[in-house]
CSV table of C-alpha atoms and ligand atoms in Angstrom, one decimal:
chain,number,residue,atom,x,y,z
C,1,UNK,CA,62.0,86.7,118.8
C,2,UNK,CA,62.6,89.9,116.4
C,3,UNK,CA,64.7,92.7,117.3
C,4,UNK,CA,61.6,94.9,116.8
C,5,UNK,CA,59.8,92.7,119.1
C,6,UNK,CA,62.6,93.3,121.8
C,7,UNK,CA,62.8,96.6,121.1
C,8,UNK,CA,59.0,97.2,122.0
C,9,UNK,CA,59.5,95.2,125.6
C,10,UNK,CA,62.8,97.7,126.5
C,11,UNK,CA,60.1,100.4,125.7
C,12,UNK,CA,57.6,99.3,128.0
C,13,UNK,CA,59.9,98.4,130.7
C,14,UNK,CA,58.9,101.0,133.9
C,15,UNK,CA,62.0,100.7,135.3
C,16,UNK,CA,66.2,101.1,133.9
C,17,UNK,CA,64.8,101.7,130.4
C,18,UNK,CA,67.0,105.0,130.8
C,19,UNK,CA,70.4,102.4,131.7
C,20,UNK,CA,69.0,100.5,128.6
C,21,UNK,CA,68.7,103.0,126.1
C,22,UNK,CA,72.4,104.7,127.1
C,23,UNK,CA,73.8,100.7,126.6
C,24,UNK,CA,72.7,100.9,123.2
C,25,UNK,CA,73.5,104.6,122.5
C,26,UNK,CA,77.6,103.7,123.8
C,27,UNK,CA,78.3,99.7,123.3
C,28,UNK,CA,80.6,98.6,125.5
C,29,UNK,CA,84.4,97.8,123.9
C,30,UNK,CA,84.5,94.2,122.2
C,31,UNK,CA,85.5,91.3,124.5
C,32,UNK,CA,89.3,90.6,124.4
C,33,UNK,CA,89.5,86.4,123.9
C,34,UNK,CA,92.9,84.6,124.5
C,35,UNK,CA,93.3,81.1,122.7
C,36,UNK,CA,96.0,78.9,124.3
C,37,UNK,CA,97.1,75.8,122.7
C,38,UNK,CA,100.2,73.8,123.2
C,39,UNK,CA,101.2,74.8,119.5
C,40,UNK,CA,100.7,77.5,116.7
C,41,UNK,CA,100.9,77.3,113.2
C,42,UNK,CA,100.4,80.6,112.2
C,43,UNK,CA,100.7,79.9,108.5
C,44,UNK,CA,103.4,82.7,108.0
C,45,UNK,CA,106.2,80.1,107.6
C,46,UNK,CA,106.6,75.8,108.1
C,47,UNK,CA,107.5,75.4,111.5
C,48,UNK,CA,105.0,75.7,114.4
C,49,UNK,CA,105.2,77.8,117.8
C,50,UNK,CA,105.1,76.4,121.0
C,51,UNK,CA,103.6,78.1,124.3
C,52,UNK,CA,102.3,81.2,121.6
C,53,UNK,CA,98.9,82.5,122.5
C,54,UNK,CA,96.5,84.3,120.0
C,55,UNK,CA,94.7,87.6,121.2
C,56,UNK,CA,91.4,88.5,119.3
C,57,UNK,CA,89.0,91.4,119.6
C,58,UNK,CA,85.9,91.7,118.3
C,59,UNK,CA,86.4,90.1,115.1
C,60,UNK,CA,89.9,91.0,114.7
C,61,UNK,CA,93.4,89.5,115.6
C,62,UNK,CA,95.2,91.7,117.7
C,63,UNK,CA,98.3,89.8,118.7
C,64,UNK,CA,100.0,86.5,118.6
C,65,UNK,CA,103.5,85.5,120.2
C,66,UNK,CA,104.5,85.2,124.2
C,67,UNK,CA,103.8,88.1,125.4
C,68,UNK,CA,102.0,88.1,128.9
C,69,UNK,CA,98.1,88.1,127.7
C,70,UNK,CA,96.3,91.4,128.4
C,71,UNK,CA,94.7,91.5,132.3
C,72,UNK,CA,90.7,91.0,132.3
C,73,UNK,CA,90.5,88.8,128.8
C,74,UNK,CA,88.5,85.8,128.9
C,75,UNK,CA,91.2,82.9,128.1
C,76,UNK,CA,90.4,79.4,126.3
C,77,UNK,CA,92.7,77.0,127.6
C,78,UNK,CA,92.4,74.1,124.0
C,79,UNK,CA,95.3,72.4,125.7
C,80,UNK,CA,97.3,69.8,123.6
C,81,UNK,CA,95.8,71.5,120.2
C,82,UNK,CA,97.5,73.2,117.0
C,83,UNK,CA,96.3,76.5,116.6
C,84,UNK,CA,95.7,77.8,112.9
C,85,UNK,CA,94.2,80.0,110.3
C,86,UNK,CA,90.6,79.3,109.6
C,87,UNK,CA,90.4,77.0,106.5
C,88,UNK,CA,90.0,77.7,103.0
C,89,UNK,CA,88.0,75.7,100.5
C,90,UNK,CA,89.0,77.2,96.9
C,91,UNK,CA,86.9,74.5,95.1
C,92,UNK,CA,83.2,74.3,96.9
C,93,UNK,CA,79.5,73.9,95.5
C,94,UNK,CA,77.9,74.9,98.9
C,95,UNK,CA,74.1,74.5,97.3
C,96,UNK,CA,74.2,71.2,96.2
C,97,UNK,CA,75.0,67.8,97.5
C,98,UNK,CA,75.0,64.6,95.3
C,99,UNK,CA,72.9,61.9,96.6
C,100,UNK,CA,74.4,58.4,97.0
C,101,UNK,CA,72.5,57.1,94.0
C,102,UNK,CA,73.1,59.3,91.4
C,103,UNK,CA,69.7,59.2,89.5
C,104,UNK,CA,67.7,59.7,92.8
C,105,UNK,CA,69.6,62.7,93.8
C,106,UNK,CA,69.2,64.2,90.5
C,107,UNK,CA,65.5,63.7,90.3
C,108,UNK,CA,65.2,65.3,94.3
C,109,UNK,CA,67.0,68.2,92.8
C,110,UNK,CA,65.5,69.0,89.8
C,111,UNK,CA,62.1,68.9,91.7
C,112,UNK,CA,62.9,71.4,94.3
C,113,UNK,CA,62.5,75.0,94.6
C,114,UNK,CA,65.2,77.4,94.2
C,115,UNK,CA,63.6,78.7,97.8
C,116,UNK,CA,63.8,74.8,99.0
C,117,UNK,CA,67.5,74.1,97.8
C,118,UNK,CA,68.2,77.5,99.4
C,119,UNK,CA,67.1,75.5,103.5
C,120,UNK,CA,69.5,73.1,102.0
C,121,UNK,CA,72.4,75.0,101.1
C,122,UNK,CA,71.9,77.2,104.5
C,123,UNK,CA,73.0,73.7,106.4
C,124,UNK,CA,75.7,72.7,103.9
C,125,UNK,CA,77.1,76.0,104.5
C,126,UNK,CA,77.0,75.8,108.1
C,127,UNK,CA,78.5,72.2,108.3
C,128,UNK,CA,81.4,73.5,106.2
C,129,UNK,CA,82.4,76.4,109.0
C,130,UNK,CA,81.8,73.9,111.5
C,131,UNK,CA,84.5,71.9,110.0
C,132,UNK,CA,87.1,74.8,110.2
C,133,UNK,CA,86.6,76.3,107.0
C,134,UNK,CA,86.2,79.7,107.2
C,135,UNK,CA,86.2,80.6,103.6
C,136,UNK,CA,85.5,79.0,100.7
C,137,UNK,CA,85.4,79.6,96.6
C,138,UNK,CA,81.9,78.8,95.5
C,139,UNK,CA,82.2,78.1,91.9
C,140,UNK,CA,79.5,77.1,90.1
C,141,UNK,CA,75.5,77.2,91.0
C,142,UNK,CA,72.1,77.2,90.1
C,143,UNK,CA,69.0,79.4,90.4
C,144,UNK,CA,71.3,82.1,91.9
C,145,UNK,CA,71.3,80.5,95.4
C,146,UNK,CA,75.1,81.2,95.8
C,147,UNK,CA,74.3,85.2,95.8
C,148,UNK,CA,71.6,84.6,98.0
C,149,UNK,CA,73.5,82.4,100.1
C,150,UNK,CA,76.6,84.8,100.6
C,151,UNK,CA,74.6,87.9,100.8
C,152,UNK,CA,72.4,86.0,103.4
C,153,UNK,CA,75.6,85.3,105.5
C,154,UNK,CA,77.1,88.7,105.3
C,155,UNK,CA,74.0,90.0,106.5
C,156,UNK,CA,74.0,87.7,109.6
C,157,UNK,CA,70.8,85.8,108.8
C,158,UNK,CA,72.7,82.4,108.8
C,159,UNK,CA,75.9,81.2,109.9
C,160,UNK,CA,78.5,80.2,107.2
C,161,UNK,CA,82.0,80.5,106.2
C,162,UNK,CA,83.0,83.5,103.9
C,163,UNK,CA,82.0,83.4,101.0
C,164,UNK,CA,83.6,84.1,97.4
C,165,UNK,CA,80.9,83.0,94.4
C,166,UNK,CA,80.9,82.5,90.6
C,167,UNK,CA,77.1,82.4,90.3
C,168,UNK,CA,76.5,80.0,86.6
C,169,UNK,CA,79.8,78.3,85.7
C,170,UNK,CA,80.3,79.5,81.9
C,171,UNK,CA,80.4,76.9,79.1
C,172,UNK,CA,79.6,75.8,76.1
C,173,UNK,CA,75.9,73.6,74.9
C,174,UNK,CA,76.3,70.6,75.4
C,175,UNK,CA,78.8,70.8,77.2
C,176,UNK,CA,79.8,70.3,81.4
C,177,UNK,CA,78.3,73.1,82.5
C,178,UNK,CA,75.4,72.8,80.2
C,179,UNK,CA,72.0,71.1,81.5
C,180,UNK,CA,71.2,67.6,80.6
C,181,UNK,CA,70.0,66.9,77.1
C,182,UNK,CA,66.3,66.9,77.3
C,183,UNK,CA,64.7,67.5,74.6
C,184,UNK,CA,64.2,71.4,74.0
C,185,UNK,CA,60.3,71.3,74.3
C,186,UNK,CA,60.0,69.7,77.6
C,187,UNK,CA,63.3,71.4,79.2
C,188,UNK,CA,64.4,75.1,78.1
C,189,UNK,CA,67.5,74.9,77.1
C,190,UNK,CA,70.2,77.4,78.6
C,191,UNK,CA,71.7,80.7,77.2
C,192,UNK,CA,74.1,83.1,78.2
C,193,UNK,CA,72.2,84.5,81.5
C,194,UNK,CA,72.8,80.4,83.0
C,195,UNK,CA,76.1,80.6,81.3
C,196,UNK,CA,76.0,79.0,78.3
C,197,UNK,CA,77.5,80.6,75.3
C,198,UNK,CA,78.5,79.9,71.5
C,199,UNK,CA,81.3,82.4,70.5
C,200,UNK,CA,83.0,85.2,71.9
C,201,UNK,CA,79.9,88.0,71.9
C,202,UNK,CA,77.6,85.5,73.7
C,203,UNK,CA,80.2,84.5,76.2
C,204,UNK,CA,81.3,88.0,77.1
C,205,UNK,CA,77.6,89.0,77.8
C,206,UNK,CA,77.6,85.9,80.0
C,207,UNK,CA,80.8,86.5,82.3
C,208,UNK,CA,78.5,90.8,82.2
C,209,UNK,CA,75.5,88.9,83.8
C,210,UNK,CA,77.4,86.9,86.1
C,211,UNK,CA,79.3,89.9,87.4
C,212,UNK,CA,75.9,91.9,87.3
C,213,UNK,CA,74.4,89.5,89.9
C,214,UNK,CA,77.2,89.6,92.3
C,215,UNK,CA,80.2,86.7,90.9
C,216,UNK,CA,83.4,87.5,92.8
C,217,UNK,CA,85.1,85.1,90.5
C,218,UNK,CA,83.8,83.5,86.8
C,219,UNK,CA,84.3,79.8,86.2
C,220,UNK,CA,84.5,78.1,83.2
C,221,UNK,CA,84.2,74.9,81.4
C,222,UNK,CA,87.3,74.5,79.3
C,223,UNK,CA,87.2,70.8,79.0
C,224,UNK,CA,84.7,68.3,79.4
C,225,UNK,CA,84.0,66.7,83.0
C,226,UNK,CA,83.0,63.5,84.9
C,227,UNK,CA,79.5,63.7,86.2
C,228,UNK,CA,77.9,64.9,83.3
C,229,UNK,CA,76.4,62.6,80.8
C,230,UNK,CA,77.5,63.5,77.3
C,231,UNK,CA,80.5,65.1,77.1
C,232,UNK,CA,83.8,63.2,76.8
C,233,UNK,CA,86.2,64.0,79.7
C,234,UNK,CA,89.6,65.7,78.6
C,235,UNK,CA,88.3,67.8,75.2
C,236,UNK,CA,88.7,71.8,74.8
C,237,UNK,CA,84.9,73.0,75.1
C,238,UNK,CA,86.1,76.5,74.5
C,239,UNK,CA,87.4,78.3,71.9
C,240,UNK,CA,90.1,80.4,72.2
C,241,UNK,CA,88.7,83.3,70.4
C,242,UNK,CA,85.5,82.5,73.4
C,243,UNK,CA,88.4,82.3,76.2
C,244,UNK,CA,90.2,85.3,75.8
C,245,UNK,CA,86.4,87.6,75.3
C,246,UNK,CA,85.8,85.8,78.8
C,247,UNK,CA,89.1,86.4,80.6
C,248,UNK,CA,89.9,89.8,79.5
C,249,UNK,CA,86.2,90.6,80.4
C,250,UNK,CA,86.6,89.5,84.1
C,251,UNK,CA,89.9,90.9,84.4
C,252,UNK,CA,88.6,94.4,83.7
C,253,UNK,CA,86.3,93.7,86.3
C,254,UNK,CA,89.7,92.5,89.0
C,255,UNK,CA,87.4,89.1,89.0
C,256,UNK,CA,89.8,86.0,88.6
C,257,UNK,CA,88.9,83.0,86.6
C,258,UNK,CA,89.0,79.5,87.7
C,259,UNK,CA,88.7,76.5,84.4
C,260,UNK,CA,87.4,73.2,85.5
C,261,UNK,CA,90.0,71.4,83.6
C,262,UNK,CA,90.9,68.1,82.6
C,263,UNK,CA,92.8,67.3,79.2
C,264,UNK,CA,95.9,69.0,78.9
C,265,UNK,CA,95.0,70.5,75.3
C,266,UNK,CA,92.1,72.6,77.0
C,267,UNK,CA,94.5,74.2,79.6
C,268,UNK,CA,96.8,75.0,77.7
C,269,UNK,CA,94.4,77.3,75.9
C,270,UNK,CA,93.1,78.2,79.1
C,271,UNK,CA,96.5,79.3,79.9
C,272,UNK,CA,97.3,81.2,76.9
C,273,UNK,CA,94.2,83.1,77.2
C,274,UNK,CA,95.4,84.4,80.7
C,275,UNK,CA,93.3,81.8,83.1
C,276,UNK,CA,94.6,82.0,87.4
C,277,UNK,CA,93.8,79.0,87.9
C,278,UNK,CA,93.5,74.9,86.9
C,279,UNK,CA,91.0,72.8,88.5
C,280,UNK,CA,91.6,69.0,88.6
C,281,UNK,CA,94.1,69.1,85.9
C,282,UNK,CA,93.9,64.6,85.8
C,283,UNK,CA,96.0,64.7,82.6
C,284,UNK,CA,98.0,67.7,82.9
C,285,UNK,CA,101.3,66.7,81.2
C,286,UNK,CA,104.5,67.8,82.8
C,287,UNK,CA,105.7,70.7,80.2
C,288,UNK,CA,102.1,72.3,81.1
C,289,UNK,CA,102.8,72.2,84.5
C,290,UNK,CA,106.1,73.9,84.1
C,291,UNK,CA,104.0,76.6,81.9
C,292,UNK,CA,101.5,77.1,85.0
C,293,UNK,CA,104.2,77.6,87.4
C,294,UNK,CA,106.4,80.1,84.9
C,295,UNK,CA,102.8,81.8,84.6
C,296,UNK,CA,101.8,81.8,88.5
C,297,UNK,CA,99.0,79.6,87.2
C,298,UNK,CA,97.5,78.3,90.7
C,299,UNK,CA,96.7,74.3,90.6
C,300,UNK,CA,93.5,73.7,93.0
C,301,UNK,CA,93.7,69.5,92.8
C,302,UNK,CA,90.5,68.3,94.4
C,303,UNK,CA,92.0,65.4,95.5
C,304,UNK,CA,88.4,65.0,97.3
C,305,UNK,CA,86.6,64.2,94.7
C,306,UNK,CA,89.1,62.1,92.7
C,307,UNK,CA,88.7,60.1,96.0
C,308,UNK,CA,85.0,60.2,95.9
C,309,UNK,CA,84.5,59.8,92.6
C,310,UNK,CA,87.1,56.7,93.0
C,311,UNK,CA,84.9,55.3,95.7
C,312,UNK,CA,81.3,55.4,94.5
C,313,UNK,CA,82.2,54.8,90.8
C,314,UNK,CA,79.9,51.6,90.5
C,315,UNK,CA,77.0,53.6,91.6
C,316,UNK,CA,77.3,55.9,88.3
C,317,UNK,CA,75.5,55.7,85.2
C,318,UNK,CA,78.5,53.2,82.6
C,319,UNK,CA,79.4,56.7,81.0
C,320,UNK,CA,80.6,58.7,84.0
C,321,UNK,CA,81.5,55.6,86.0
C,322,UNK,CA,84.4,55.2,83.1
C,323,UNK,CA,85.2,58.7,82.7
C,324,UNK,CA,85.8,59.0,86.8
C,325,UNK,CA,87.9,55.4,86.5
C,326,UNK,CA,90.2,57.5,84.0
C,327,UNK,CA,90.2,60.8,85.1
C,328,UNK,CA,91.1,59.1,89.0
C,329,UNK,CA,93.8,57.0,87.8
C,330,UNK,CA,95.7,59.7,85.8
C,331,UNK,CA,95.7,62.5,88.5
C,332,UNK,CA,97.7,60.8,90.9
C,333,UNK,CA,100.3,60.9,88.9
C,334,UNK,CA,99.8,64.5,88.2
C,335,UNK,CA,100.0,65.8,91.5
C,336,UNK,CA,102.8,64.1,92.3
C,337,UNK,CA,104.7,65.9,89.0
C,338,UNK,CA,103.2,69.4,89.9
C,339,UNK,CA,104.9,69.0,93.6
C,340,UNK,CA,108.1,68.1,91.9
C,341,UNK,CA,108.2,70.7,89.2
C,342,UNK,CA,106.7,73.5,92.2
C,343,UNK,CA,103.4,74.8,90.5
C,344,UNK,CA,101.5,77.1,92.9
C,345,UNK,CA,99.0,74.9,94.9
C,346,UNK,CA,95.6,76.0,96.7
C,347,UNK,CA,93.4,73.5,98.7
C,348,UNK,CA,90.0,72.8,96.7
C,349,UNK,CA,87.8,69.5,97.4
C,350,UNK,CA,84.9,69.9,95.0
C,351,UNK,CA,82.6,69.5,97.5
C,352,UNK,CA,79.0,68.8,96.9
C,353,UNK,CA,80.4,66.0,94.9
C,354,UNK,CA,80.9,64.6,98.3
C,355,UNK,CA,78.9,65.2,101.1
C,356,UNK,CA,79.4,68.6,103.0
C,357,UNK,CA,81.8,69.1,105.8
C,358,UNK,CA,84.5,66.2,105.3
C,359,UNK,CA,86.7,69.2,103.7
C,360,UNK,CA,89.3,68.7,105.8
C,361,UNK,CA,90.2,65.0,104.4
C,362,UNK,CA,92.0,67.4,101.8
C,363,UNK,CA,95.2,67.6,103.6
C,364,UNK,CA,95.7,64.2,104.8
C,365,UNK,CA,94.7,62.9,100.0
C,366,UNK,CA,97.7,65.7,99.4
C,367,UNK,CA,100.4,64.4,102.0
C,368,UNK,CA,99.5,61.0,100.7
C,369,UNK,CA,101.1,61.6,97.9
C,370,UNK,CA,104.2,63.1,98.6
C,371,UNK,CA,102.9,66.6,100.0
C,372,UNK,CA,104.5,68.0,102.9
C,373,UNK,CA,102.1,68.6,105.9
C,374,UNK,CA,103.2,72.1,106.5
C,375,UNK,CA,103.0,72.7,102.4
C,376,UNK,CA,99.4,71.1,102.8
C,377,UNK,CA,98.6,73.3,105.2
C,378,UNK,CA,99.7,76.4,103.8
C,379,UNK,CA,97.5,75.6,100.8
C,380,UNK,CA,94.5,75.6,103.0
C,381,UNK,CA,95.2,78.8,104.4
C,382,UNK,CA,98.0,81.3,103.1
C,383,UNK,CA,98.3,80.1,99.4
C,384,UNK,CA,94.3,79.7,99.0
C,385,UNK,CA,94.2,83.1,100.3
C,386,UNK,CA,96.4,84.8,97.6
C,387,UNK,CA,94.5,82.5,94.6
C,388,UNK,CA,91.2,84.1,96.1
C,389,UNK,CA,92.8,87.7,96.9
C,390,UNK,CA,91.9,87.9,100.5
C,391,UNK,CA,95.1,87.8,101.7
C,392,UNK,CA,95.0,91.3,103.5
C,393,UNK,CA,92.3,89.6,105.3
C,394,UNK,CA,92.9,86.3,106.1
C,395,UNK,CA,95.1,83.1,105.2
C,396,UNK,CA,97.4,83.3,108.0
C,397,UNK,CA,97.3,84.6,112.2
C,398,UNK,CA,98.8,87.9,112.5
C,399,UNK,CA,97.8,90.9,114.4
C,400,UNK,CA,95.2,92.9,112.1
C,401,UNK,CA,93.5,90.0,110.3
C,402,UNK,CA,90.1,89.0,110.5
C,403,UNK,CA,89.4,86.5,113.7
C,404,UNK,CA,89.3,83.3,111.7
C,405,UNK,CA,90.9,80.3,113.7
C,406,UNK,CA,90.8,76.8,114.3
C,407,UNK,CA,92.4,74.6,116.6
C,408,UNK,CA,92.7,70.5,115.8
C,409,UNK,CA,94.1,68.1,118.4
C,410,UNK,CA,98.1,67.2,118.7
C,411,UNK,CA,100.4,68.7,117.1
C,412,UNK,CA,99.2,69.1,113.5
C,413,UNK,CA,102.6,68.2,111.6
C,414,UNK,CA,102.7,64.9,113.1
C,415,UNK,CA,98.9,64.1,112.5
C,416,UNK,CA,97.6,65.8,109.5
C,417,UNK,CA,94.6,63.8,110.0
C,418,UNK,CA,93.3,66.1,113.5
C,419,UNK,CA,92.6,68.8,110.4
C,420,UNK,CA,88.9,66.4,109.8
C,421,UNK,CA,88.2,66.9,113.4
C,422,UNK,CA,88.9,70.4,114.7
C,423,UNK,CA,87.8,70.7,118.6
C,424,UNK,CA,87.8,75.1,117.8
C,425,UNK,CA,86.3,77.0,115.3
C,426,UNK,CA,86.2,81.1,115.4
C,427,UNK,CA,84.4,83.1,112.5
C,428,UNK,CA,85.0,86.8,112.7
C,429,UNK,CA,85.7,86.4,116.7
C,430,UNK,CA,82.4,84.3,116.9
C,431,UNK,CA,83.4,80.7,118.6
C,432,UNK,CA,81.3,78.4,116.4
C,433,UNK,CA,82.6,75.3,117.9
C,434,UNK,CA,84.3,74.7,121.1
C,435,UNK,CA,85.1,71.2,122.6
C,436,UNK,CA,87.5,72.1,125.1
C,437,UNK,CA,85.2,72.6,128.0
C,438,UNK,CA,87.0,76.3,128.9
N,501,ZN,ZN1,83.4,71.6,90.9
């Protein structure tokens, strides 16, 4: 029913439309919620709190420690649970999903709508919140569904996590971000309004459009990738001349930039053009590592879809199938030398190359290899939050922050694994799931 529909009923009530209209004229004060769970990991340190409760009001924390919970709140009792800050995906593509066979999927998605993918992309972004992630970095889309999608959630027409987008990943022809090489009379190939660019003038105007139609962040290309078809995996596919017009153009702008990255040659000139942040990085070498963390260079791994990719590589076409073999079996190695040399880490998954909502497998592929839990977790909530720069916002539980929690069962650091299976999930003091029966 619409609210204008409602609205005409209250009018035609013949009785308490007077009480009615005063309730609307003075809403009453925001329900105070108390969460108890046997422990809290408030994301403000390693260790976790036992017997701490968090208060939350309207969609803001108010407290969270011991104290005796304020008299009249409505409590949720989550029992043997962890308590945490609502997740936070830096690496999503919330309007696509790859199909299990990789032709099919591509076919389905070429054929639909942007309105069509847009249904699609409405349920990917609610399975994500539903999984505990209450934020995520969308970078890279088509057909502008990300704007619509984020705007669409701010305004409360459908439920999904927060939203930070890129709108067209930037890139060079032919290259990762570029479409599939049709021939030019039967697909129109792309320029700078989709992102793709030749030299510095033509990439600047492309990060302007981008940030024109709402990005929050610009992504770019600069090396080649794994699912795409032409483009050798590890080589620079930007110039330096075209990464410095494109970084100092979103920095005027306070937008970050995120490089899908691969080959260590192309981050290092990613690097040395000013880039935040390294996605992937399967052949970083150790020296450029070192670089990133003397730079505050964030590493988002995507250990998600090295997995993924791992696991479905004979369904690919030969060419990607060998370029995801390689790319999966150098980046193990990789991560394990960015934890010992200490580069800046924030959770990222890549999903869409996977399907939607198994985000949370992220922490259990980082401890795996060597991560702490309590540093995996921190880069799924407090360290993602500074890459993003929402960290006045959310990222960890302390009074003043936005209402964003989950709660997964046990006692987190002993089973990183209850972070795919979270029995709580608050969005801006909204309960979006709730499996403890209180
Ligand atoms: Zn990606």
């Amino acid at each position: 029913m619409t609210m204008l529909r409602i609205a005409t009923l209250i009018a035609a009530a013949p009785l308490g439309t007077a009480a009615l209209a005063q309730t609307a004229d003075a809403p009453a004060a925001p329900e105070t919620v108390v969460l108890k769970a046997a422990h809290v990991f408030d994301s403000t340190g390693t260790a976790l709190k036992e017997g701490a409760t968090v208060v939350v009001r309207g969609d803001r924390i108010v407290a969270v420690g011991t104290a005796a919970p304020p008299a009249g709140a409505r409590v949720i009792d989550l029992g043997d649970a962890t308590l945490l800050p609502g997740f936070i995906d830096a690496h999503t593509h919330l309007t696509d999903q790859f199909d299990k066979d990789y032709y099919h999927g591509f076919y389905n998605r070429t054929m639909r709508f942007p309105a069509e993918q847009a249904m699609y992309a409405a349920m990917y972004a609610r399975r994500t919140l539903e999984a505990g992630f209450t934020t995520v970095r969308n970078v890279g889309a088509e057909d502008f569904i990300d704007v619509g999608l984020r705007n669409g959630i701010n305004a409360g027409v459908t439920e999904g996590p927060r939203m930070l987008t890129a709108v067209h990943g930037i890139g060079s022809p032919g290259g990762h971000f570029d479409n599939y090489a049709f021939p030019p009379d039967r697909v129109k190939p792309w320029g700078p309004i989709e992102g793709i660019c030749s030299g510095p003038e033509e990439c600047r105007e492309a990060v302007r459009y981008q940030m024109k139609w709402g990005a929050d962040v610009i992504k770019i290309a600069a090396s080649g990738g794994v699912l795409s078809e032409s483009d050798p995996v590890d080589v620079p596919q930007l110039t330096p001349e075209e990464l410095t017009a494109i970084i100092s153009e979103a920095h005027k702008w306070n937008r970050k930039v995120a490089a899908h990255c691969h080959g260590d040659t192309a981050a290092r000139l990613a690097i040395a053009a000013g880039v935040d942040s390294i996605e992937h990085g399967s052949f970083l070498s150790e020296d450029t590592l070192k670089l990133m963390k003397a730079k505050g260079v964030y590493l988002v791994p995507t250990r998600m879809a090295v997995y993924w990719v791992s696991k479905m590589a004979d369904t690919y076409p030969p060419k990607i199938a060998a370029k995801a073999r390689a790319a999966a079996a150098a980046h193990g190695n990789m991560f394990k030398t960015a934890l010992r040399v200490g580069v800046p880490i924030a959770l990222g998954t890549d999903a869409g190359v996977y399907p939607h909502g198994m985000n949370g497998m992220e922490f259990g592929l980082m401890t795996e290899l060597g991560m702490s839990p309590a540093a995996a977790l921190l880069a799924g909530t407090r360290d993602a939050a500074k890459l993003l720069g929402v960290e006045g916002e959310v990222g960890t539980l302390e009074a003043g922050k936005a209402a964003d929690i989950v709660a997964v069962p046990g006692n987190v650091l002993n089973d990183i694994h209850g972070t795919e299976h979270p029995v709580f999930v608050m969005h801006l003091g909204h309960v979006v799931v709730n499996k403890s029966g209180s």
